Amino acid sequence: MGRDAEGTSPPVSSSELEQEEDDDDCYLSDQEDDALEESVLQVLEDEHLEDCHWSASSVITKESLLAAQREDLRKVMELLGLREHHARTLLIHYRWDVERIFELLDQKGRDRLFLEAGIPLQYTNNASTTSSAEVTCNVCYDDVPPSAASEMDCGHSYCNDCWTEYFIVKINEGQSRRVRCMAPKCNAICDEAIIRKLVIARHPDIAERFERFLLESYIEDNDTVKWCPSTPHCGNAIRVKGDIYCEVECTCGCQFCFNCSLQAHSPCSCLMWELWIKKCRDESETVNWITVNTKPCPKCHKPVEKNGGCNLVACICGQAFCWLCGGATGRDHTWSSISGHSCGRFTDDQTKKTEQARRDLYRYMHYHNRYKAHTDSLKQEAKLKNETQGKISISENKESKIKDYSWVINGLNRLFRSRRVLSYSYPFAFYMFGDEIFKDEMTPQEREMKQNLFEDQQQQLEFNVERLSGFLEKDFQLFTDDEVMDTMKHVINLSNVVDKLCKQMYQCIENDLLYPLRTPHNIAPYKSKGLDRASELNISWDSAEQSSQSTKCSQDEHRNQPASTILGKRTELHGSSSDNRGHQSNKRERVDANGGGGGGGGALFDLNVPAEVVDKI
């Protein structure tokens, strides 16, 4: 009976142990009595932080690209009463920012808004003409019948041959999305329907390229849409609403920074990460090593390394020179002097340069070695996933009252994410407390104080990440139930500790390190649950087609071209578009919460795998 009672006891789940405390673990504070109050406040803080860094991403596939374009076209056409190609011209000029267009409409007025974008204030009716008189082309000066000439909305008319050659040149030059009128000092954008009609008759392949450029302009000329940088390319694009300083995940599994399209690199800023990967890939540190350990030959200027104790050095070209000063000498020498040569005078500049190069090299090696160590650990820990699945299978099949092992997978994913944060924190510290970016932003005293503050938090995170890694590597499938429960408590508690430490590190970076700087510097926020996977774009073809039909009523009465011949085409902003788009401030507001980035403090489920190991798991 006792055995039956024990056999029917309910299984223990990890959620039942999340609130248990272990005095042997490393906690962030001694206020265990106020744990419930802290948890409630933490949830409120996390929700506030999520609002501060709100962003939502959606995937634009090849099939939904046209529907996404139609949706933005419809908004502008309905509210401003524009033809479709004029709405497209306006959208591309302002980087497909519909809200920005409506803001500038109030600030600048309709006429100025249109003129800056290249839209004529008064349209001409170029659909047909009843005149039979020949038209003189002001380019080739040939007299052609009206049917062999085309007139743009701005009123300028040229022969079709000249227009066609002009359009082909512009398309080949990559300006197909924003072709201006040929007339001198005319800022108007040519009608894409006329471009399409003339080019396709002579060069169908160039016309096809023109169509593709127009279609892809929604991505190429849009600040809120980026191609997925996956290799090989999945063909998807990601559209983000809200904060563009975020990290997103495509449906293909590729995780990347939306702002710079490089791999996810938070807490490094985009500038820091670009400088870091360049520093690691090129020969900048090799040059530093050469500066520290070699001297240039005065004859052939090749670097020479000293491999003995004598200060008379011979290059492979045959030139002898003094190692101390680098001056060319003869070969007659003793251990104490070189014949006919003296360099006992102190040269301060050269000594300072050598010492500075040596310090820079040692400093880089310090941060790079630790960055690489954690990156290598992340790659090794990625192999734990398959091993852990095997351990879980063995544990679930043996006789035990513990049947829920989700805490292992949740802890493993927490380890992946925190390890990645820890590895990227070293490139961040290299540039944050160096002279490459913020040389004049902090006094030496402020730099030292902030560096100590950051390194204290970095050290705490590193210590607890290593402890979590140690518990997850244990062979728990061989443990007794009591040992499994003890390991479970440690993993759950350490997962929460590591999560909170990551939040505090991000809070320190955003509020104490980056916010006081004069130069705006933003990082992607910390996501406790992992990167949000982009959702499918929810614009259906039926609704897009209905919206396309509804916009016909708002188009100019002079044009009645079927929507099917124009839908999905764009024109490119060439050159000065970014000057006309008003950007929001690059500096985020200071977050006054005590927590770090977004996500709930107790979120341990449905976690994503970091970008570095996604292809290995």
Coordinates of C-alpha atoms in Angstrom, one line a residue:
M1 CA 0.0 0.0 0.0
G2 CA 2.8 2.3 0.8
R3 CA 4.3 1.6 -2.6
D4 CA 1.0 2.3 -4.3
A5 CA 0.6 5.6 -2.4
E6 CA 4.1 6.6 -3.4
G7 CA 3.5 5.6 -7.0
T8 CA 0.3 7.7 -7.3
S9 CA 1.9 10.8 -5.8
P10 CA 1.6 13.7 -8.2
P11 CA 4.7 14.6 -10.3
V12 CA 6.8 17.6 -9.3
S13 CA 7.0 20.3 -11.9
S14 CA 9.6 23.1 -12.3
S15 CA 6.9 25.8 -11.8
E16 CA 6.3 24.5 -8.2
L17 CA 9.9 25.1 -7.4
E18 CA 10.4 28.6 -8.9
Q19 CA 9.3 30.3 -5.7
E20 CA 11.6 28.1 -3.5
E21 CA 14.7 29.8 -2.1
D22 CA 18.1 28.3 -1.6
D23 CA 20.5 30.0 0.9
D24 CA 23.5 28.5 -0.9
D25 CA 22.8 30.3 -4.2
C26 CA 24.0 33.7 -5.2
Y27 CA 21.2 36.3 -4.7
L28 CA 21.3 39.9 -5.7
S29 CA 19.9 41.2 -2.4
D30 CA 19.0 40.0 1.1
Q31 CA 15.4 41.2 1.0
E32 CA 13.9 37.7 0.7
D33 CA 11.0 38.7 2.9
D34 CA 9.8 41.3 0.3
A35 CA 10.1 38.8 -2.7
L36 CA 6.4 39.0 -3.5
E37 CA 6.4 42.8 -3.6
E38 CA 9.6 42.9 -5.6
S39 CA 8.1 40.5 -8.2
V40 CA 5.0 42.7 -8.6
L41 CA 7.2 45.8 -9.0
Q42 CA 9.5 44.0 -11.4
V43 CA 6.6 43.1 -13.7
L44 CA 5.4 46.7 -13.7
E45 CA 8.9 47.9 -14.5
D46 CA 9.3 45.4 -17.3
E47 CA 6.0 46.5 -18.9
H48 CA 7.2 50.1 -18.7
L49 CA 10.5 49.2 -20.3
E50 CA 8.7 47.2 -23.1
D51 CA 6.7 50.4 -23.8
C52 CA 9.9 52.5 -24.0
H53 CA 11.5 50.2 -26.6
W54 CA 8.3 49.0 -28.4
S55 CA 8.7 47.6 -31.8
A56 CA 6.8 45.0 -33.9
S57 CA 8.2 43.2 -36.9
S58 CA 6.5 41.5 -39.8
V59 CA 7.8 39.5 -42.7
I60 CA 7.3 40.6 -46.3
T61 CA 7.6 37.7 -48.7
K62 CA 7.8 37.9 -52.5
E63 CA 4.1 37.3 -52.6
S64 CA 3.1 39.9 -50.1
L65 CA 5.4 42.7 -51.3
L66 CA 2.9 44.0 -53.9
A67 CA 0.1 44.0 -51.3
A68 CA 2.3 46.0 -48.9
Q69 CA 3.0 48.6 -51.5
R70 CA -0.7 48.9 -52.4
E71 CA -1.6 49.5 -48.8
D72 CA 0.7 52.5 -48.5
L73 CA -0.3 53.8 -51.9
R74 CA -4.0 53.6 -51.0
K75 CA -3.5 55.7 -47.9
V76 CA -1.8 58.5 -49.7
M77 CA -4.1 58.4 -52.8
E78 CA -7.3 58.5 -50.7
L79 CA -6.2 61.3 -48.3
L80 CA -4.5 63.5 -50.9
G81 CA -6.5 62.7 -54.0
L82 CA -3.4 61.9 -56.1
R83 CA -2.8 59.7 -59.1
E84 CA -1.0 56.5 -58.3
H85 CA 2.3 57.4 -59.9
H86 CA 2.3 60.8 -58.1
A87 CA 1.5 59.1 -54.8
R88 CA 4.4 56.7 -55.4
T89 CA 6.7 59.6 -56.2
L90 CA 5.7 61.3 -53.0
L91 CA 6.2 58.1 -50.9
I92 CA 9.7 57.4 -52.3
H93 CA 10.8 61.0 -51.8
Y94 CA 10.0 60.7 -48.1
R95 CA 11.3 57.1 -47.7
W96 CA 7.8 55.5 -47.7
D97 CA 7.0 57.2 -44.4
V98 CA 3.3 57.9 -44.6
E99 CA 3.0 59.5 -41.2
R100 CA 5.9 61.8 -42.0
I101 CA 4.1 62.9 -45.2
F102 CA 1.0 63.9 -43.3
E103 CA 3.1 65.8 -40.7
L104 CA 4.9 67.7 -43.4
L105 CA 1.6 68.4 -45.2
D106 CA 0.5 70.5 -42.1
Q107 CA 4.0 72.1 -41.8
K108 CA 4.8 72.9 -45.4
G109 CA 1.5 73.0 -47.2
R110 CA 0.4 71.0 -50.2
D111 CA 2.2 73.0 -52.9
R112 CA 5.6 73.0 -51.3
L113 CA 5.3 69.3 -50.3
F114 CA 4.5 68.4 -54.0
L115 CA 7.2 70.6 -55.5
E116 CA 10.0 69.2 -53.3
A117 CA 9.0 65.7 -54.3
G118 CA 8.9 66.5 -58.1
I119 CA 5.1 66.4 -58.5
P120 CA 3.6 69.2 -60.8
L121 CA 1.0 71.4 -59.2
Q122 CA -1.1 71.4 -62.3
Y123 CA -1.4 68.3 -64.5
T124 CA -1.6 68.3 -68.3
N125 CA -3.9 65.9 -70.2
N126 CA -1.4 63.8 -72.1
A127 CA -3.8 61.0 -72.8
S128 CA -4.7 62.1 -76.3
T129 CA -4.6 65.1 -78.6
T130 CA -6.8 66.2 -81.5
S131 CA -4.2 68.4 -83.2
S132 CA -2.8 67.0 -86.4
A133 CA 0.1 69.5 -86.6
E134 CA 3.6 68.1 -86.3
V135 CA 5.5 68.6 -83.1
T136 CA 9.2 69.8 -83.0
C137 CA 11.4 67.9 -80.6
N138 CA 13.7 70.3 -78.8
V139 CA 16.3 67.6 -78.4
C140 CA 16.8 66.2 -81.9
Y141 CA 14.9 69.1 -83.7
D142 CA 12.9 66.7 -85.8
D143 CA 9.4 67.3 -86.7
V144 CA 7.3 64.3 -85.7
P145 CA 3.5 63.6 -85.7
P146 CA 1.7 64.0 -82.3
S147 CA 1.4 60.2 -82.0
A148 CA 5.2 59.9 -82.1
A149 CA 5.7 62.4 -79.2
S150 CA 4.9 62.1 -75.5
E151 CA 4.1 64.9 -73.0
M152 CA 4.7 64.6 -69.3
D153 CA 2.5 66.1 -66.5
C154 CA 4.9 69.1 -66.3
G155 CA 3.9 70.0 -69.9
H156 CA 7.3 69.2 -71.6
S157 CA 7.0 67.2 -74.8
Y158 CA 9.7 65.4 -76.8
C159 CA 9.7 62.7 -79.5
N160 CA 9.4 59.1 -78.4
D161 CA 12.8 58.2 -79.7
C162 CA 14.6 60.8 -77.5
W163 CA 12.5 59.9 -74.5
T164 CA 13.2 56.2 -75.0
E165 CA 17.0 56.7 -75.2
Y166 CA 16.9 58.9 -72.2
F167 CA 14.9 56.4 -70.2
I168 CA 17.3 53.5 -71.1
V169 CA 20.3 55.5 -70.0
K170 CA 18.7 56.3 -66.7
I171 CA 17.6 52.7 -66.0
N172 CA 21.1 51.5 -66.8
E173 CA 22.5 54.1 -64.4
G174 CA 20.3 52.8 -61.6
Q175 CA 18.0 55.8 -61.5
S176 CA 15.0 54.0 -62.8
R177 CA 12.9 54.6 -59.7
R178 CA 13.1 58.3 -60.0
V179 CA 13.5 59.6 -63.6
R180 CA 13.3 63.3 -63.9
C181 CA 12.1 65.2 -66.9
M182 CA 14.6 66.0 -69.7
A183 CA 13.8 69.7 -69.7
P184 CA 16.5 71.9 -68.1
K185 CA 15.7 72.9 -64.5
C186 CA 12.6 70.8 -64.5
N187 CA 12.2 68.9 -61.2
A188 CA 9.1 66.8 -62.3
I189 CA 9.3 63.0 -62.2
C190 CA 8.3 61.3 -65.4
D191 CA 5.2 59.2 -65.6
E192 CA 6.2 55.5 -65.2
A193 CA 3.4 54.4 -67.5
I194 CA 5.0 56.3 -70.4
I195 CA 8.4 54.9 -69.4
R196 CA 7.1 51.4 -69.4
K197 CA 5.3 51.8 -72.7
L198 CA 8.3 53.3 -74.6
V199 CA 11.0 51.1 -73.2
I200 CA 9.2 47.7 -73.5
A201 CA 8.7 48.3 -77.2
R202 CA 12.4 48.5 -77.9
H203 CA 14.1 46.6 -75.0
P204 CA 11.8 44.2 -73.1
D205 CA 14.7 43.0 -70.9
I206 CA 15.4 46.6 -69.7
A207 CA 11.7 47.1 -69.2
E208 CA 11.6 44.0 -67.0
R209 CA 14.5 45.4 -64.9
F210 CA 12.6 48.7 -64.6
E211 CA 9.6 46.8 -63.3
R212 CA 11.7 44.9 -60.8
F213 CA 13.4 48.1 -59.5
L214 CA 10.0 49.7 -59.1
L215 CA 8.7 46.7 -57.1
E216 CA 11.8 46.5 -54.9
S217 CA 11.8 50.2 -54.2
Y218 CA 9.4 49.6 -51.3
I219 CA 12.4 47.8 -49.6
E220 CA 15.4 49.7 -51.0
D221 CA 14.0 53.2 -50.3
N222 CA 12.1 52.4 -47.1
D223 CA 13.7 53.1 -43.7
T224 CA 11.4 50.7 -41.9
V225 CA 12.0 47.7 -44.3
K226 CA 15.2 45.7 -44.7
W227 CA 16.1 42.6 -46.6
C228 CA 16.8 39.6 -44.5
P229 CA 20.7 39.2 -44.6
S230 CA 20.5 35.3 -44.6
T231 CA 22.9 33.4 -46.7
P232 CA 21.7 32.0 -49.0
H233 CA 19.1 34.7 -49.2
C234 CA 15.6 33.5 -48.2
G235 CA 13.9 36.2 -50.3
N236 CA 12.1 37.8 -47.3
A237 CA 12.2 41.3 -46.0
I238 CA 11.4 42.5 -42.5
R239 CA 9.2 45.6 -41.7
V240 CA 9.5 47.1 -38.3
K241 CA 7.1 49.5 -36.6
G242 CA 8.3 51.4 -33.6
D243 CA 11.9 51.5 -32.4
I244 CA 14.3 50.6 -35.3
Y245 CA 17.1 50.0 -32.9
C246 CA 16.0 46.4 -32.3
E247 CA 17.0 42.9 -33.1
V248 CA 14.6 40.7 -35.2
E249 CA 14.3 37.2 -36.3
C250 CA 13.1 36.2 -39.8
T251 CA 10.9 33.2 -40.4
C252 CA 13.9 31.5 -41.9
G253 CA 15.6 31.6 -38.5
C254 CA 18.1 34.4 -39.2
Q255 CA 18.6 36.8 -36.3
F256 CA 20.0 40.2 -37.1
C257 CA 20.2 43.8 -36.0
F258 CA 17.5 45.8 -38.0
N259 CA 19.4 49.0 -37.9
C260 CA 22.7 47.8 -39.5
S261 CA 21.6 44.4 -40.9
L262 CA 24.6 42.7 -39.3
Q263 CA 24.3 39.8 -36.9
A264 CA 22.6 40.5 -33.6
H265 CA 25.2 42.2 -31.4
S266 CA 23.5 43.9 -28.5
P267 CA 24.7 45.3 -26.1
C268 CA 27.2 46.7 -28.6
S269 CA 25.9 49.6 -30.7
C270 CA 26.0 49.3 -34.4
L271 CA 29.1 51.6 -34.7
M272 CA 30.9 49.6 -32.0
W273 CA 30.2 46.3 -33.7
E274 CA 31.2 47.5 -37.2
L275 CA 34.5 48.8 -35.7
W276 CA 35.1 45.6 -33.8
I277 CA 34.6 43.2 -36.7
K278 CA 36.8 45.4 -38.8
K279 CA 39.4 45.4 -36.2
C280 CA 39.2 41.6 -35.8
R281 CA 39.2 40.9 -39.6
D282 CA 41.8 43.3 -41.0
E283 CA 45.5 43.5 -40.0
S284 CA 45.2 46.4 -37.6
E285 CA 46.4 44.4 -34.7
T286 CA 49.1 42.7 -36.8
V287 CA 50.4 46.2 -37.6
N288 CA 50.4 46.9 -33.8
W289 CA 52.4 43.8 -33.2
I290 CA 54.9 44.7 -35.9
T291 CA 55.2 48.2 -34.4
V292 CA 55.9 46.8 -31.0
N293 CA 58.2 43.9 -31.9
T294 CA 60.1 45.0 -35.1
K295 CA 62.0 47.8 -36.6
P296 CA 62.0 48.9 -40.2
C297 CA 65.2 48.3 -42.2
P298 CA 66.6 51.7 -43.3
K299 CA 67.4 50.4 -46.7
C300 CA 64.5 48.2 -47.9
H301 CA 62.1 49.3 -45.1
K302 CA 61.0 45.7 -44.4
P303 CA 60.2 44.9 -40.7
V304 CA 63.0 43.1 -38.9
E305 CA 62.5 41.2 -35.7
K306 CA 65.4 41.0 -33.3
N307 CA 66.2 37.4 -32.3
G308 CA 69.4 37.9 -30.2
G309 CA 70.9 40.1 -27.6
C310 CA 73.2 42.2 -29.8
N311 CA 71.9 45.6 -30.8
L312 CA 73.5 45.3 -34.3
V313 CA 70.8 43.8 -36.5
A314 CA 71.2 42.7 -40.1
C315 CA 68.4 42.6 -42.6
I316 CA 68.0 39.9 -45.2
C317 CA 68.9 42.6 -47.8
G318 CA 72.3 42.9 -46.2
Q319 CA 71.9 46.2 -44.5
A320 CA 73.2 46.5 -40.9
F321 CA 71.5 48.9 -38.6
C322 CA 71.2 49.8 -34.9
W323 CA 68.3 48.2 -33.1
L324 CA 68.1 51.1 -30.6
C325 CA 67.7 54.0 -33.0
G326 CA 67.1 52.3 -36.4
G327 CA 70.0 54.1 -38.0
A328 CA 72.2 52.4 -40.7
T329 CA 75.6 51.3 -39.5
G330 CA 78.6 49.2 -40.5
R331 CA 79.2 45.7 -39.3
D332 CA 82.1 46.3 -37.0
H333 CA 80.9 46.2 -33.4
T334 CA 81.5 44.9 -29.9
W335 CA 79.0 43.9 -27.3
S336 CA 78.9 47.4 -25.9
S337 CA 79.2 49.6 -29.0
I338 CA 79.0 49.8 -32.8
S339 CA 82.0 51.2 -34.7
G340 CA 81.5 54.8 -35.8
H341 CA 78.0 55.0 -34.3
S342 CA 76.5 56.5 -31.2
C343 CA 72.8 56.8 -30.3
G344 CA 72.8 57.4 -26.6
R345 CA 70.6 60.5 -26.9
F346 CA 67.1 60.0 -25.6
T347 CA 64.3 60.3 -28.2
D348 CA 61.1 60.8 -26.3
D349 CA 58.7 60.7 -29.3
Q350 CA 59.7 57.3 -30.6
T351 CA 59.7 55.9 -27.1
K352 CA 56.2 57.2 -26.4
K353 CA 54.9 55.8 -29.7
T354 CA 56.3 52.4 -29.0
E355 CA 54.9 52.3 -25.5
Q356 CA 51.5 53.5 -26.6
A357 CA 51.4 50.8 -29.4
R358 CA 52.4 48.2 -26.8
R359 CA 49.6 49.3 -24.4
D360 CA 47.0 49.4 -27.2
L361 CA 48.0 45.9 -28.2
Y362 CA 47.8 44.5 -24.7
R363 CA 44.4 46.2 -24.1
Y364 CA 43.0 44.8 -27.4
M365 CA 44.3 41.3 -26.5
H366 CA 42.6 41.5 -23.1
Y367 CA 39.2 42.2 -24.5
H368 CA 39.5 40.0 -27.6
N369 CA 40.7 37.0 -25.6
R370 CA 37.7 37.2 -23.3
Y371 CA 35.3 37.8 -26.2
K372 CA 36.6 34.8 -28.0
A373 CA 36.6 32.7 -24.9
H374 CA 32.9 33.3 -24.3
T375 CA 32.1 32.9 -28.1
D376 CA 33.9 29.5 -28.1
S377 CA 32.1 28.5 -24.9
L378 CA 28.8 29.4 -26.6
K379 CA 29.7 27.1 -29.6
Q380 CA 30.6 24.3 -27.2
E381 CA 27.5 24.7 -25.1
A382 CA 25.4 24.6 -28.3
K383 CA 26.3 20.9 -28.5
L384 CA 24.6 20.5 -25.1
K385 CA 21.1 20.7 -26.7
N386 CA 21.2 17.3 -28.3
E387 CA 23.0 15.8 -25.3
T388 CA 20.4 17.3 -23.0
Q389 CA 17.5 15.9 -25.0
G390 CA 19.0 12.4 -24.6
K391 CA 19.4 12.9 -20.9
I392 CA 15.8 14.1 -20.6
S393 CA 14.6 11.0 -22.6
I394 CA 16.4 8.7 -20.2
S395 CA 15.1 10.6 -17.1
E396 CA 11.5 10.5 -18.3
N397 CA 11.6 6.8 -19.0
K398 CA 13.0 5.8 -15.6
E399 CA 10.8 5.3 -12.5
S400 CA 10.7 8.7 -10.9
K401 CA 8.1 11.1 -9.5
I402 CA 9.8 14.0 -11.5
K403 CA 8.3 14.1 -15.0
D404 CA 8.7 17.7 -15.9
Y405 CA 12.1 18.6 -17.3
S406 CA 11.3 21.8 -19.1
W407 CA 13.5 23.6 -16.6
V408 CA 16.5 22.1 -18.3
I409 CA 15.6 23.4 -21.8
N410 CA 14.6 26.8 -20.3
G411 CA 17.9 27.0 -18.4
L412 CA 19.9 26.0 -21.5
N413 CA 18.3 28.7 -23.6
R414 CA 18.8 31.2 -20.8
L415 CA 22.5 30.2 -20.8
F416 CA 22.8 30.7 -24.6
R417 CA 21.3 34.2 -24.4
S418 CA 23.2 35.3 -21.4
R419 CA 26.5 33.9 -22.8
R420 CA 26.0 35.9 -26.0
V421 CA 25.3 39.1 -24.0
L422 CA 28.4 38.4 -22.0
S423 CA 30.6 37.9 -25.0
Y424 CA 29.4 41.1 -26.7
S425 CA 29.9 43.1 -23.5
Y426 CA 33.7 42.9 -24.0
P427 CA 33.7 44.7 -27.4
F428 CA 31.3 47.2 -25.8
A429 CA 33.7 47.8 -23.0
F430 CA 36.7 48.1 -25.3
Y431 CA 35.1 51.0 -27.2
M432 CA 33.1 52.5 -24.3
F433 CA 36.2 53.0 -22.1
G434 CA 38.7 53.6 -24.9
D435 CA 39.7 56.6 -27.0
E436 CA 38.3 55.4 -30.4
I437 CA 34.8 56.8 -30.0
F438 CA 34.3 58.7 -26.7
K439 CA 37.7 60.3 -26.3
D440 CA 36.4 63.7 -25.4
E441 CA 33.1 62.7 -23.9
M442 CA 34.4 61.8 -20.4
T443 CA 37.0 63.0 -18.0
P444 CA 39.6 60.4 -16.8
Q445 CA 37.9 60.3 -13.4
E446 CA 34.4 59.7 -14.9
R447 CA 35.8 57.1 -17.2
E448 CA 37.4 55.2 -14.4
M449 CA 34.3 55.4 -12.2
K450 CA 32.0 54.2 -15.0
Q451 CA 34.4 51.4 -16.0
N452 CA 34.5 50.1 -12.4
L453 CA 30.7 50.2 -12.3
F454 CA 30.3 48.3 -15.5
E455 CA 33.0 45.7 -14.8
D456 CA 31.5 44.9 -11.4
Q457 CA 28.2 44.0 -13.1
Q458 CA 30.0 42.2 -15.8
Q459 CA 31.9 40.2 -13.2
Q460 CA 28.7 39.2 -11.4
L461 CA 27.1 38.1 -14.6
E462 CA 30.1 36.1 -15.6
F463 CA 30.3 34.3 -12.3
N464 CA 26.6 33.3 -12.4
V465 CA 26.7 32.3 -16.1
E466 CA 29.6 29.9 -15.3
R467 CA 27.7 28.5 -12.4
L468 CA 24.6 27.9 -14.5
S469 CA 26.7 26.3 -17.2
G470 CA 28.2 23.9 -14.6
F471 CA 24.8 22.8 -13.3
L472 CA 23.4 22.2 -16.8
E473 CA 26.4 20.0 -17.8
K474 CA 25.7 17.6 -15.0
D475 CA 24.5 14.1 -15.8
F476 CA 21.2 14.5 -14.0
Q477 CA 19.8 11.3 -15.6
L478 CA 22.0 9.4 -13.2
F479 CA 20.8 11.3 -10.1
T480 CA 18.3 10.3 -7.5
D481 CA 15.1 12.3 -7.2
D482 CA 16.5 14.4 -4.4
E483 CA 19.6 15.3 -6.4
V484 CA 17.5 16.1 -9.4
M485 CA 15.3 18.4 -7.3
D486 CA 18.3 20.1 -5.9
T487 CA 19.8 20.6 -9.4
M488 CA 16.4 21.9 -10.6
K489 CA 16.3 24.5 -7.8
H490 CA 19.8 25.7 -8.7
V491 CA 19.1 25.9 -12.4
I492 CA 15.8 27.8 -11.9
N493 CA 17.2 30.2 -9.4
L494 CA 20.4 30.8 -11.4
S495 CA 18.3 31.4 -14.5
N496 CA 16.4 34.1 -12.7
V497 CA 19.6 35.6 -11.3
V498 CA 21.3 35.7 -14.7
D499 CA 18.2 37.2 -16.3
K500 CA 18.0 40.0 -13.7
L501 CA 21.8 40.6 -14.0
C502 CA 21.4 41.0 -17.8
K503 CA 18.6 43.5 -17.2
Q504 CA 20.7 45.5 -14.8
M505 CA 23.6 45.5 -17.1
Y506 CA 21.5 46.9 -19.9
Q507 CA 20.0 49.5 -17.5
C508 CA 23.5 50.6 -16.5
I509 CA 24.6 50.8 -20.2
E510 CA 21.5 52.8 -21.3
N511 CA 21.1 55.2 -18.3
D512 CA 24.6 55.5 -16.7
L513 CA 27.0 55.1 -19.7
L514 CA 25.3 56.1 -22.9
Y515 CA 22.6 58.5 -21.9
P516 CA 25.0 61.3 -20.5
L517 CA 27.0 61.3 -23.7
R518 CA 26.6 64.2 -26.1
T519 CA 26.8 61.9 -29.1
P520 CA 23.6 59.8 -29.5
H521 CA 24.4 56.1 -29.1
N522 CA 21.6 53.5 -29.0
I523 CA 21.6 49.8 -28.5
A524 CA 19.0 47.1 -29.0
P525 CA 17.0 46.5 -25.8
Y526 CA 17.4 43.3 -23.8
K527 CA 14.7 40.7 -24.4
S528 CA 14.1 38.4 -21.5
K529 CA 12.1 36.0 -23.7
G530 CA 14.5 36.2 -26.6
L531 CA 14.1 37.9 -29.9
D532 CA 10.6 38.2 -31.2
R533 CA 10.0 36.2 -34.3
A534 CA 8.6 38.3 -37.1
S535 CA 5.0 37.6 -38.0
E536 CA 3.6 37.2 -41.4
L537 CA 2.2 40.3 -43.1
N538 CA -1.5 40.3 -42.6
I539 CA -2.5 42.2 -45.8
S540 CA -4.6 39.9 -47.9
W541 CA -4.8 40.0 -51.7
D542 CA -8.5 40.4 -51.6
S543 CA -8.4 43.4 -49.3
A544 CA -5.6 44.9 -51.3
E545 CA -7.5 44.5 -54.5
Q546 CA -10.6 46.1 -53.0
S547 CA -8.5 49.0 -51.7
S548 CA -7.0 49.4 -55.2
Q549 CA -10.5 49.6 -56.7
S550 CA -11.6 52.2 -54.0
T551 CA -8.7 54.5 -54.8
K552 CA -9.9 55.0 -58.4
C553 CA -12.5 57.5 -57.2
S554 CA -9.9 59.7 -55.6
Q555 CA -7.6 59.8 -58.7
D556 CA -7.5 62.8 -61.0
E557 CA -10.4 62.9 -63.5
H558 CA -8.0 63.5 -66.4
R559 CA -6.6 59.9 -66.0
N560 CA -8.5 56.7 -66.2
Q561 CA -5.8 54.2 -66.6
P562 CA -6.6 50.7 -65.3
A563 CA -5.0 50.1 -61.9
S564 CA -3.7 46.7 -63.0
T565 CA -1.2 48.4 -65.3
I566 CA 0.4 50.5 -62.5
L567 CA 0.0 48.6 -59.2
G568 CA 3.1 47.7 -57.5
K569 CA 5.4 50.1 -59.3
R570 CA 7.6 52.7 -57.5
T571 CA 10.1 55.4 -58.3
E572 CA 13.4 55.9 -56.6
L573 CA 14.6 58.8 -54.6
H574 CA 18.1 59.6 -56.0
G575 CA 20.5 61.5 -53.9
S576 CA 18.8 63.9 -51.6
S577 CA 15.9 61.9 -50.2
S578 CA 17.4 61.5 -46.8
D579 CA 17.7 65.3 -46.5
N580 CA 14.0 65.7 -46.9
R581 CA 12.9 63.1 -44.4
G582 CA 12.6 64.2 -40.8
H583 CA 14.1 61.7 -38.5
Q584 CA 13.1 61.3 -34.9
S585 CA 15.7 62.0 -32.3
N586 CA 18.4 59.3 -32.1
K587 CA 18.7 59.6 -28.4
R588 CA 16.3 57.6 -26.3
E589 CA 14.7 59.0 -23.2
R590 CA 16.3 57.9 -19.9
V591 CA 14.5 54.9 -18.4
D592 CA 13.8 55.5 -14.7
A593 CA 13.0 51.8 -13.9
N594 CA 15.3 49.6 -11.9
G595 CA 15.1 46.7 -14.3
G596 CA 16.9 46.2 -17.6
G597 CA 15.4 45.5 -21.0
G598 CA 12.0 44.2 -21.9
G599 CA 10.4 41.0 -20.8
G600 CA 9.0 39.6 -17.6
G601 CA 11.4 38.6 -14.8
G602 CA 9.9 35.1 -14.5
A603 CA 9.7 34.4 -18.3
L604 CA 11.6 31.1 -18.7
F605 CA 9.6 29.5 -21.4
D606 CA 9.4 29.6 -25.2
L607 CA 13.0 30.9 -25.5
N608 CA 14.8 31.3 -28.8
V609 CA 18.3 30.2 -29.6
P610 CA 21.0 32.8 -30.3
A611 CA 22.0 33.6 -33.8
E612 CA 25.5 32.1 -33.5
V613 CA 24.2 28.6 -32.8
V614 CA 20.9 28.5 -34.7
D615 CA 22.5 26.6 -37.5
K616 CA 24.2 24.1 -35.3
I617 CA 21.2 23.0 -33.3

